XYZ file of C-alpha atoms in Angstrom:
679
model
C 145.537 107.598 86.347
C 142.097 105.872 85.071
C 141.170 104.898 81.626
C 138.370 107.156 80.651
C 135.132 105.586 79.789
C 134.338 105.282 75.990
C 132.235 107.858 74.658
C 130.069 105.046 72.686
C 129.138 102.881 75.728
C 125.641 102.387 75.633
C 125.331 102.713 79.104
C 127.116 106.177 79.295
C 124.666 107.760 76.323
C 121.303 106.541 78.066
C 122.601 108.093 81.439
C 123.308 111.295 79.536
C 119.957 111.133 78.187
C 118.544 110.580 81.586
C 120.437 113.604 82.778
C 119.395 115.762 80.013
C 115.326 114.856 80.281
C 115.672 115.415 84.394
C 117.189 118.767 83.367
C 114.049 119.250 80.776
C 111.513 118.068 83.231
C 112.738 120.954 85.771
C 112.935 123.698 83.250
C 109.151 122.471 82.454
C 108.804 123.118 86.007
C 110.315 126.567 86.242
C 108.570 127.643 83.756
C 105.195 127.079 85.382
C 106.175 128.591 88.718
C 107.475 131.527 86.605
C 103.857 132.075 85.656
C 102.564 135.692 86.274
C 98.675 135.560 86.020
C 98.074 138.983 87.632
C 97.071 140.550 83.992
C 95.220 137.223 82.763
C 92.193 136.965 85.038
C 89.020 138.444 84.569
C 88.208 138.407 88.529
C 89.482 136.982 91.708
C 87.427 133.845 91.175
C 89.373 132.912 87.690
C 92.372 133.801 89.683
C 91.650 131.401 92.502
C 91.014 128.907 89.696
C 94.095 129.391 87.642
C 96.367 129.341 90.854
C 95.139 125.851 91.664
C 95.440 124.653 88.576
C 98.823 125.911 88.489
C 99.747 124.449 91.636
C 98.477 121.096 90.392
C 100.569 121.321 86.947
C 103.598 121.920 89.033
C 102.874 119.254 91.382
C 102.594 116.831 88.166
C 105.797 117.986 87.426
C 107.563 116.866 90.490
C 111.121 114.759 89.752
C 110.960 111.964 91.660
C 114.502 110.739 92.786
C 113.733 107.492 93.489
C 111.578 106.890 90.601
C 113.079 106.281 87.384
C 112.038 109.339 84.483
C 111.970 106.795 81.982
C 111.962 103.006 82.020
C 112.210 101.852 78.156
C 113.173 102.659 75.068
C 111.474 101.770 71.446
C 113.073 102.189 68.180
C 111.042 102.010 65.341
C 112.197 100.826 61.893
C 111.887 102.852 59.235
C 110.037 103.749 57.532
C 107.435 103.124 60.227
C 107.639 106.594 62.239
C 110.514 107.811 60.186
C 112.535 104.973 62.058
C 112.113 107.293 64.884
C 113.312 106.542 68.892
C 110.935 107.308 71.808
C 111.746 107.009 75.486
C 108.956 105.595 77.538
C 108.356 106.877 80.836
C 105.411 107.769 83.539
C 104.963 111.062 81.855
C 105.727 113.279 78.928
C 108.793 115.567 78.972
C 109.880 118.082 75.969
C 113.015 119.859 75.511
C 113.268 123.754 74.846
C 112.074 123.322 71.336
C 108.839 121.215 72.171
C 110.669 117.749 70.500
C 109.892 114.882 73.124
C 112.713 113.362 74.826
C 110.501 110.836 77.061
C 107.148 110.143 75.891
C 103.903 109.293 78.063
C 103.492 105.443 78.633
C 99.702 106.131 77.932
C 100.581 107.784 74.443
C 99.334 105.412 71.665
C 102.888 105.342 70.450
C 103.803 103.587 73.264
C 101.624 100.689 73.241
C 103.958 98.457 71.565
C 106.259 98.618 73.995
C 103.920 96.068 76.235
C 102.366 94.589 73.077
C 105.123 94.097 70.668
C 106.938 90.508 70.515
C 108.552 88.178 68.121
C 105.229 86.788 66.619
C 103.728 90.466 66.086
C 107.210 93.070 66.260
C 104.473 95.916 65.492
C 107.290 97.677 63.210
C 109.631 97.610 66.177
C 113.148 97.113 65.305
C 114.701 97.065 69.197
C 112.993 97.342 72.670
C 115.099 98.186 75.206
C 114.112 97.753 79.136
C 116.385 99.766 81.858
C 117.404 98.604 85.275
C 117.629 101.119 88.124
C 119.233 101.211 91.113
C 117.760 103.880 94.140
C 116.834 106.030 90.993
C 120.189 105.458 89.539
C 120.349 103.970 85.576
C 122.664 100.928 86.215
C 121.723 98.331 83.377
C 119.858 97.743 80.359
C 118.719 94.829 77.948
C 117.679 94.628 74.204
C 115.550 92.725 72.328
C 115.526 92.833 68.602
C 111.881 92.158 67.720
C 112.156 91.998 64.012
C 115.674 90.604 64.230
C 114.610 86.186 62.812
C 117.768 85.087 64.089
C 117.397 86.394 68.072
C 115.391 84.093 69.897
C 112.958 84.872 72.172
C 113.496 85.099 75.754
C 112.217 85.981 79.314
C 113.542 89.465 80.421
C 116.038 89.424 83.021
C 115.410 92.861 84.016
C 111.743 92.654 83.803
C 111.573 89.615 86.514
C 114.259 91.610 88.461
C 111.830 94.137 88.842
C 109.020 92.301 89.372
C 110.607 90.528 92.275
C 112.498 93.736 93.612
C 112.067 93.586 97.618
C 109.400 96.128 98.458
C 109.294 98.817 101.669
C 106.251 101.352 101.803
C 103.437 101.500 99.939
C 102.316 100.032 97.344
C 104.436 101.257 93.865
C 103.274 101.451 90.093
C 103.547 98.453 87.523
C 104.450 100.665 84.705
C 107.858 99.202 83.850
C 106.196 95.909 84.056
C 102.770 95.816 82.189
C 102.022 92.444 80.448
C 100.134 92.479 77.208
C 96.762 90.949 78.624
C 97.015 93.653 81.477
C 97.657 96.330 78.886
C 94.522 95.521 77.092
C 92.566 95.449 79.989
C 94.396 99.295 81.050
C 93.677 100.867 77.591
C 90.022 99.539 77.214
C 87.596 102.077 76.443
C 85.932 104.441 78.452
C 82.198 103.600 77.541
C 81.953 100.189 78.712
C 82.321 98.721 82.338
C 84.725 95.954 82.706
C 84.971 93.781 85.359
C 88.446 91.605 86.388
C 88.640 88.433 87.692
C 92.438 87.993 88.920
C 93.599 85.732 91.517
C 96.476 86.577 93.951
C 99.592 88.193 92.577
C 98.214 88.708 88.901
C 97.903 92.393 89.671
C 94.286 93.208 89.307
C 94.962 96.254 91.779
C 97.702 97.824 90.025
C 95.648 96.984 86.754
C 92.810 98.824 87.901
C 94.627 101.775 89.361
C 96.889 102.406 85.758
C 93.451 102.125 83.793
C 92.369 105.286 85.752
C 95.746 107.192 84.790
C 94.805 105.849 81.294
C 91.528 106.679 81.075
C 92.291 110.398 82.484
C 94.993 110.733 79.628
C 92.739 109.880 77.376
C 89.606 111.740 77.857
C 90.793 114.313 80.669
C 88.511 117.041 79.640
C 85.105 114.642 80.314
C 86.672 112.745 83.265
C 87.913 116.473 84.550
C 84.203 117.108 84.434
C 82.422 114.098 85.799
C 84.909 112.608 88.216
C 86.403 109.268 89.197
C 86.419 107.555 92.343
C 88.356 104.555 93.525
C 86.865 102.274 96.048
C 88.564 99.979 98.405
C 87.749 97.503 100.820
C 89.029 99.658 104.099
C 91.322 102.081 105.248
C 94.367 100.629 105.110
C 93.975 99.408 101.756
C 93.576 103.112 100.801
C 96.669 104.096 102.534
C 98.252 101.253 100.923
C 97.461 102.116 97.778
C 97.315 105.875 97.686
C 101.095 106.924 96.160
C 100.656 104.956 92.904
C 98.423 107.558 90.934
C 100.179 110.661 92.047
C 103.681 108.571 91.190
C 102.031 108.440 87.578
C 101.038 112.286 87.660
C 97.501 111.927 88.410
C 96.635 113.970 91.720
C 92.560 114.275 91.287
C 91.069 110.925 91.524
C 89.236 110.683 95.163
C 89.709 107.316 97.171
C 86.924 106.067 99.814
C 85.704 102.945 100.877
C 81.460 102.084 100.896
C 81.057 102.855 104.074
C 82.246 106.502 103.336
C 79.891 106.599 100.322
C 76.839 105.794 102.551
C 77.836 107.836 105.467
C 74.597 109.352 106.616
C 74.803 108.344 109.888
C 77.413 107.194 112.987
C 77.638 103.791 112.660
C 78.313 102.605 116.390
C 76.743 98.889 115.911
C 76.940 95.875 114.571
C 74.658 92.781 113.299
C 74.892 88.991 113.442
C 76.047 87.588 110.095
C 72.299 86.273 109.365
C 70.926 89.776 110.070
C 73.474 91.296 107.854
C 72.810 89.080 105.015
C 69.221 89.727 104.774
C 69.853 93.904 104.905
C 72.339 93.251 102.171
C 69.883 91.214 99.942
C 68.874 93.159 96.779
C 64.964 92.301 97.979
C 65.664 95.305 100.974
C 65.221 97.672 97.723
C 61.819 96.883 96.877
C 60.924 96.686 100.801
C 62.075 100.524 101.154
C 60.695 101.629 97.609
C 56.995 100.405 98.862
C 57.860 102.113 102.469
C 58.847 105.470 100.693
C 55.814 105.641 98.530
C 53.636 104.459 101.096
C 53.427 108.173 102.375
C 51.768 109.035 99.129
C 47.697 109.581 99.826
C 45.128 110.537 97.666
C 43.453 113.965 98.140
C 39.815 113.492 99.306
C 38.896 116.791 99.330
C 38.355 119.894 96.701
C 41.198 122.651 96.822
C 40.294 126.150 96.753
C 42.549 128.569 95.679
C 41.899 132.169 96.697
C 43.557 135.061 94.554
C 42.225 138.633 94.978
C 39.033 138.833 94.800
C 38.644 135.491 92.572
C 38.500 131.830 94.343
C 39.679 128.767 91.874
C 38.441 125.157 92.818
C 39.853 122.270 91.732
C 37.819 119.180 92.498
C 39.001 115.963 94.493
C 38.904 113.493 91.514
C 41.131 115.956 89.678
C 43.802 116.242 92.172
C 43.747 112.547 92.689
C 44.312 112.403 88.511
C 47.350 114.676 88.904
C 49.126 112.490 92.038
C 48.297 108.980 90.544
C 49.891 110.720 87.260
C 52.678 111.403 89.314
C 53.080 108.616 91.411
C 52.652 106.259 88.663
C 55.752 107.676 87.045
C 59.272 106.664 87.390
C 60.975 109.597 89.164
C 62.537 110.192 92.570
C 59.951 110.898 95.286
C 61.414 114.429 96.220
C 61.401 115.348 92.602
C 57.302 114.405 92.025
C 57.132 116.341 95.434
C 58.581 119.686 94.064
C 56.549 118.798 90.810
C 53.095 118.625 92.654
C 52.295 121.944 93.242
C 53.360 122.845 89.845
C 50.510 120.589 88.281
C 48.160 121.730 90.623
C 49.153 125.409 89.749
C 48.674 124.710 86.241
C 45.163 123.331 86.909
C 44.003 126.393 88.407
C 45.772 128.427 85.601
C 43.867 126.353 82.739
C 40.242 127.371 84.804
C 41.711 131.206 85.193
C 42.249 131.317 81.202
C 38.786 129.644 80.579
C 37.520 132.802 82.576
C 39.460 134.949 80.071
C 42.317 135.767 82.223
C 46.139 135.458 80.581
C 48.034 134.329 83.753
C 52.042 133.699 83.026
C 54.701 131.817 84.545
C 54.913 134.245 87.427
C 51.332 133.734 88.203
C 51.488 130.052 88.036
C 54.264 130.051 90.888
C 52.490 132.262 92.852
C 49.976 129.640 92.749
C 52.577 126.834 93.676
C 53.250 129.244 96.630
C 49.663 129.538 97.652
C 49.196 128.666 101.453
C 46.265 126.207 100.179
C 48.275 124.641 97.642
C 51.267 123.708 100.140
C 48.845 122.149 102.746
C 47.421 119.931 100.213
C 51.016 119.168 98.993
C 52.162 118.384 102.610
C 48.705 116.128 103.731
C 49.320 114.202 100.102
C 52.918 114.025 99.524
C 54.872 114.611 102.685
C 58.386 115.199 102.985
C 60.278 112.175 103.819
C 63.144 111.936 105.788
C 65.291 108.415 104.750
C 66.660 107.821 108.116
C 64.024 108.207 109.987
C 62.259 105.621 107.450
C 64.777 103.142 108.293
C 64.589 103.993 111.863
C 60.845 102.817 111.848
C 60.901 99.947 109.453
C 63.170 98.369 111.619
C 61.620 99.109 115.052
C 58.354 99.014 114.060
C 56.890 95.394 113.010
C 53.830 96.020 111.490
C 55.451 99.080 109.187
C 57.943 96.308 108.489
C 55.590 93.456 107.688
C 53.342 95.892 105.850
C 55.527 96.892 103.074
C 57.744 93.486 103.485
C 54.868 91.235 102.534
C 55.497 88.719 99.971
C 58.891 89.720 100.105
C 60.657 88.566 102.864
C 60.094 85.636 105.088
C 58.182 86.095 108.561
C 61.964 84.949 109.679
C 63.914 87.278 107.679
C 61.588 90.084 108.857
C 62.261 88.595 112.456
C 66.190 88.975 111.681
C 65.944 92.706 110.905
C 63.771 94.042 113.921
C 65.758 95.488 116.591
C 64.953 93.797 120.104
C 64.776 97.465 121.821
C 63.672 99.974 119.208
C 65.838 103.270 119.157
C 64.383 106.627 119.788
C 65.461 108.626 117.216
C 67.970 108.426 114.399
C 70.985 109.960 116.730
C 70.676 107.646 119.553
C 70.112 104.629 117.452
C 73.162 102.028 117.040
C 73.154 101.889 113.135
C 75.032 99.133 111.834
C 77.178 99.261 108.530
C 74.389 97.738 106.798
C 71.611 100.243 107.947
C 73.922 102.686 106.514
C 73.676 101.249 102.953
C 69.595 100.956 103.466
C 69.820 104.651 104.451
C 71.616 105.763 100.987
C 69.246 103.173 99.242
C 66.396 105.647 100.840
C 68.275 108.769 100.223
C 68.437 107.843 96.385
C 64.851 106.677 96.403
C 63.763 110.438 97.242
C 66.201 112.558 95.926
C 68.824 111.052 92.634
C 72.517 110.311 93.648
C 74.857 112.061 91.829
C 76.732 110.312 88.990
C 80.722 110.418 88.183
C 82.081 109.544 84.950
C 84.363 106.211 86.409
C 84.590 104.163 89.309
C 87.314 101.814 90.327
C 85.755 99.013 92.893
C 88.360 96.948 93.903
C 87.867 93.716 96.334
C 84.623 93.664 94.833
C 83.921 90.207 95.607
C 82.891 90.903 99.368
C 79.847 93.160 98.908
C 76.771 92.753 99.099
C 73.852 93.411 96.480
C 72.740 96.161 98.654
C 76.549 97.927 98.528
C 76.544 96.924 95.014
C 73.383 98.824 94.343
C 74.902 102.003 96.366
C 78.436 102.024 94.363
C 76.415 101.804 90.997
C 74.264 104.517 91.998
C 77.735 106.784 91.845
C 78.018 105.451 87.775
C 74.648 105.516 86.458
C 75.276 107.884 83.644
C 79.457 106.675 83.869
C 81.286 103.236 83.685
C 83.225 101.165 86.184
C 86.245 98.995 86.428
C 85.561 96.136 88.888
C 87.945 94.277 90.630
C 88.187 91.169 92.564
C 88.637 87.365 92.973
C 85.635 85.176 93.868
C 87.661 82.651 95.895
C 88.847 85.602 98.116
C 85.321 86.252 99.442
C 85.066 86.252 103.022
C 82.046 87.944 103.974
C 78.934 85.506 104.427
C 77.001 87.727 101.725
C 79.807 87.667 99.084
C 79.097 87.628 95.703
C 78.804 84.152 93.837
C 78.903 85.336 90.486
C 80.283 88.344 88.511
C 77.242 88.089 86.716
C 75.464 88.676 89.591
C 77.587 91.546 90.628
C 77.276 93.183 87.454
C 73.295 93.110 87.740
C 73.184 94.514 91.072
C 75.551 97.186 90.254
C 73.150 98.074 87.505
C 75.638 96.851 84.533
C 74.246 93.965 83.335
C 76.182 92.234 80.301
C 79.438 93.951 81.067
C 82.613 92.457 79.729
C 84.482 89.874 82.311
C 88.264 89.307 81.995
C 90.113 86.598 83.744
C 93.923 87.102 84.638
C 95.581 83.741 85.448
C 99.529 84.655 85.114
C 100.625 85.158 88.785
C 103.488 87.986 88.667
C 103.779 88.766 92.629
C 103.421 85.459 94.546
C 106.190 82.639 94.069
C 105.465 79.109 92.383
C 105.622 77.442 95.673
C 103.469 79.418 97.652
C 100.559 79.742 95.099
C 100.742 76.388 94.607
C 100.135 75.512 98.366
C 97.546 77.732 98.482
C 95.929 76.533 95.850
C 95.095 72.918 97.538
C 92.207 75.097 99.075
C 90.504 76.179 95.628
C 88.428 73.070 95.133
C 87.079 73.255 98.629
C 85.814 76.725 98.417
C 85.858 77.991 94.552
C 85.667 74.690 92.417
C 85.150 76.560 89.352
C 88.139 78.830 89.475
C 91.451 78.219 87.573
C 94.303 78.181 89.868
C 97.109 80.912 89.243
C 100.050 80.007 87.209
C 102.623 81.640 88.453
C 105.417 82.711 85.789
C 108.282 83.686 88.655
C 111.144 81.934 87.945
C 112.225 82.044 91.515
C 109.925 79.668 93.343
C 110.345 81.494 96.892
C 110.798 80.382 100.195
C 108.566 78.215 101.635
C 108.424 76.668 104.718
C 106.378 75.015 107.364
C 107.206 75.065 111.538
C 105.573 72.902 113.820
C 105.734 74.618 117.445
C 104.929 73.467 120.937
C 101.697 75.386 122.068
C 101.839 77.934 122.710
C 103.316 78.794 119.221
C 104.256 82.786 120.134
C 107.571 82.097 120.744
C 108.323 80.205 117.737
C 106.654 82.938 115.872
C 108.717 85.464 117.046
C 111.851 83.328 115.901
C 110.449 83.338 112.426
C 109.972 86.816 112.335
C 113.622 87.599 113.593
C 114.965 84.961 110.923
C 112.566 86.380 108.197
C 114.119 90.011 109.355
C 117.319 89.037 108.282
C 116.206 89.081 104.631
C 115.845 92.378 102.555
C 112.291 93.601 101.987
C 109.157 94.037 104.411
C 107.507 91.493 106.235
C 103.779 90.538 107.448
C 103.197 88.627 110.436
C 99.435 87.351 109.724
C 97.263 86.013 112.285
C 93.529 85.208 113.514
C 92.209 88.413 114.784
C 92.018 86.787 118.539
C 95.487 86.086 118.291
C 96.714 89.774 117.329
C 97.001 91.009 121.177
C 98.944 88.030 122.921
C 101.355 87.873 119.564
C 101.830 91.973 119.737
C 102.997 91.193 123.470
C 105.286 88.403 122.397
C 106.635 90.765 120.019
C 107.196 93.538 122.205
C 108.902 91.461 124.911
C 111.215 90.186 122.143
C 112.111 93.930 121.558
C 110.527 93.575 118.046
C 108.775 96.891 117.179
C 105.925 96.453 114.533
C 103.314 98.909 112.827
C 99.897 98.160 112.586
C 98.228 97.617 108.175
C 98.448 100.815 106.355
C 101.352 102.370 108.244
C 104.015 102.993 106.197
C 106.967 100.494 106.142
C 110.449 101.949 106.435
C 113.868 100.274 106.046
C 114.036 100.631 110.057
C 110.708 99.319 110.697
C 109.864 96.762 108.440
C 107.340 94.352 110.245
C 103.590 94.558 110.311
C 101.156 92.981 112.462
C 98.057 91.969 110.507
C 95.157 90.975 111.355
C 93.774 88.073 109.090
C 90.378 90.386 108.276
C 92.564 93.246 107.333
C 95.101 91.260 105.019
C 93.115 91.232 101.542
C 94.743 93.588 99.052
C 98.080 93.748 100.917
C 101.300 92.441 100.324
C 104.981 91.810 101.936
C 108.322 90.291 100.802
C 107.946 87.904 103.591
C 105.084 86.797 105.648
C 104.922 84.688 108.814
C 101.559 82.471 108.980
C 100.224 82.201 112.380
C 97.993 78.957 113.160
C 96.147 78.535 110.300
C 93.668 76.712 111.800
C 93.060 79.314 114.143
C 92.190 81.727 111.316
C 89.667 79.068 109.746
C 87.586 78.920 113.037
C 87.710 82.498 113.417
C 84.825 83.056 110.779
C 81.599 82.272 110.957
C 81.289 79.048 108.340
C 84.501 76.672 107.325
C 84.027 77.908 103.487
C 84.591 81.809 104.701
C 87.292 80.652 106.702
C 89.115 78.704 103.872
C 88.832 81.598 101.785
C 90.596 84.087 105.087
C 93.253 81.566 104.734
C 93.802 81.814 101.640
C 93.550 85.134 101.508
C 96.705 85.228 104.233
C 98.462 82.581 102.425
C 98.982 84.650 98.910
C 100.458 87.638 100.729
C 104.100 87.015 100.327
C 105.971 88.227 97.347
C 109.381 86.151 98.257
C 108.907 83.823 101.139
C 106.394 82.403 103.715
C 106.870 80.391 106.806
C 103.748 78.886 108.771
C 104.045 78.290 112.345
C 101.499 75.900 113.861
C 101.053 74.059 117.083
C 97.592 73.049 116.179
C 96.921 70.779 113.055
C 96.760 72.075 109.899
C 93.652 72.192 108.253
C 92.601 69.082 106.361
C 92.079 70.851 102.955
C 95.730 71.550 102.683
C 96.654 68.205 102.553
C 98.337 67.535 99.024
C 96.062 66.214 96.487
C 95.683 62.378 96.155
């Protein structure tokens, strides 16, 4: 006969509370599912809206079996919070009486879970962390913050959670948010915030959790104005897409910059020098001049016929109206819509002087008069943004006219197509061209602004791309995330001050994260050897990981394909995901070598599973991704695959810092000199 488990066992009580909380969450969900809205909606439109809201609420109340419902507990000292106990979790859960069983991590009462310390206990007597295995509560760890006799120590469960092997998409870090991260997450919505963070500092996760926090604190406002997460590529977005739903946030849209500016089909590419010029902020002035060049001054008087009367507006008065509109800081299209009304008003003044009493209906009718419409078409014609950019890139004289004093002759030559396209549809537009069209589109008609935008991997954007993103949050705010050391485009930003100015948010606050939670100590120390050669002003990341990680450099005979496969086999003996990262030109031969060895592999963005844990990653797509173990093929090839050495070293820095538990470098060619240990 087995011994009974004592009822005073804390683990038993905590498991009972977890079971009760899950039951309460299930009851909350069933209550929403049972709602009958047939008699509470005024019409079918309201019914559809309400049904959608109920569906979203049901999804938000899902109990994910593999995700802990709560991860911590706070016991406040009396009389603070009446000495209450709060369980901190991903979402709020209450019982049948409305009493809280789990408190949302974003609630003010939860903040001491992240911020309290022995030096500043914030009236917390006990902080308890929970350990889980496959969704089951298996351990707990207590900190008596207000007990001076207890020494402050590193949380074993916190370290274990940070270092836990990962398979599948990016997961939330809500259980492991650190004080400096929490301050960024809870920053006010009104201001734009820029976060500089080296590899493994959690800047992407911090940005996503900031979105979740802002939606909690300002839900009504952001539900009205909208939020958007912008990532560098589709692979990255697929990798992060489950973080916000896991936190109960389902309405945040995700996109790349290319998605935002998809006015035309992109089928072409630019040489690096051309792309740099197209991405330069000076192109905004060239486009502004080109758009406004369509405005011409009237040279003939206007005669408006209404019934038996004729009303004449002299050319000089029409010119005054056009010049006044042209001088105002309003969009070209808005001014074009205002012009017939201004002309009609001039006609109405003459009607009133003649003793008539026209009203707004008469003014609108005059504005639609054929003579007025013809005058507007002549002086302020409609502008098609794509056709405008098509002409700039294909007509040397038109470009020279509007780029004079802005771009040099050499820069203008770089912009011009060798063979001008015949039409917008047949043109082989590049990604940079699409950004120019977006700028021209905004000059014609104002871009809709959102309430908050999160821009990740921002260091790689050109000034014109920053402007494109900034247009999406002119009346809102932004969270800008990036690492200057990981800028791998020829137009990568030199400083966050410049980037924020192009974004339209000059003077915004810049915070720096330097504590590395993801990359092991030995790996980040090795990668940091590159910093003096590519980003000398940045401080290296200091890993807070107690585990130094597995790190090995293997020299192989050329070609290194067989040695790379062997390294992958060795790495797959460990638990967790594996990324094989290589220069883009090496992907095809390595794919063949893996297939010949019977090693199935995924492409970046495809979800890893327990059965399929190996991903073959081109170095150009590695940014933002992470794997438990990384095998890096031929570092010298990664560097030489870029147009210049600085960009190549930055690409290598990215590749070196994707590992969470271990890194194996395989090379037949000599390693880059910059990886030599400092003297």
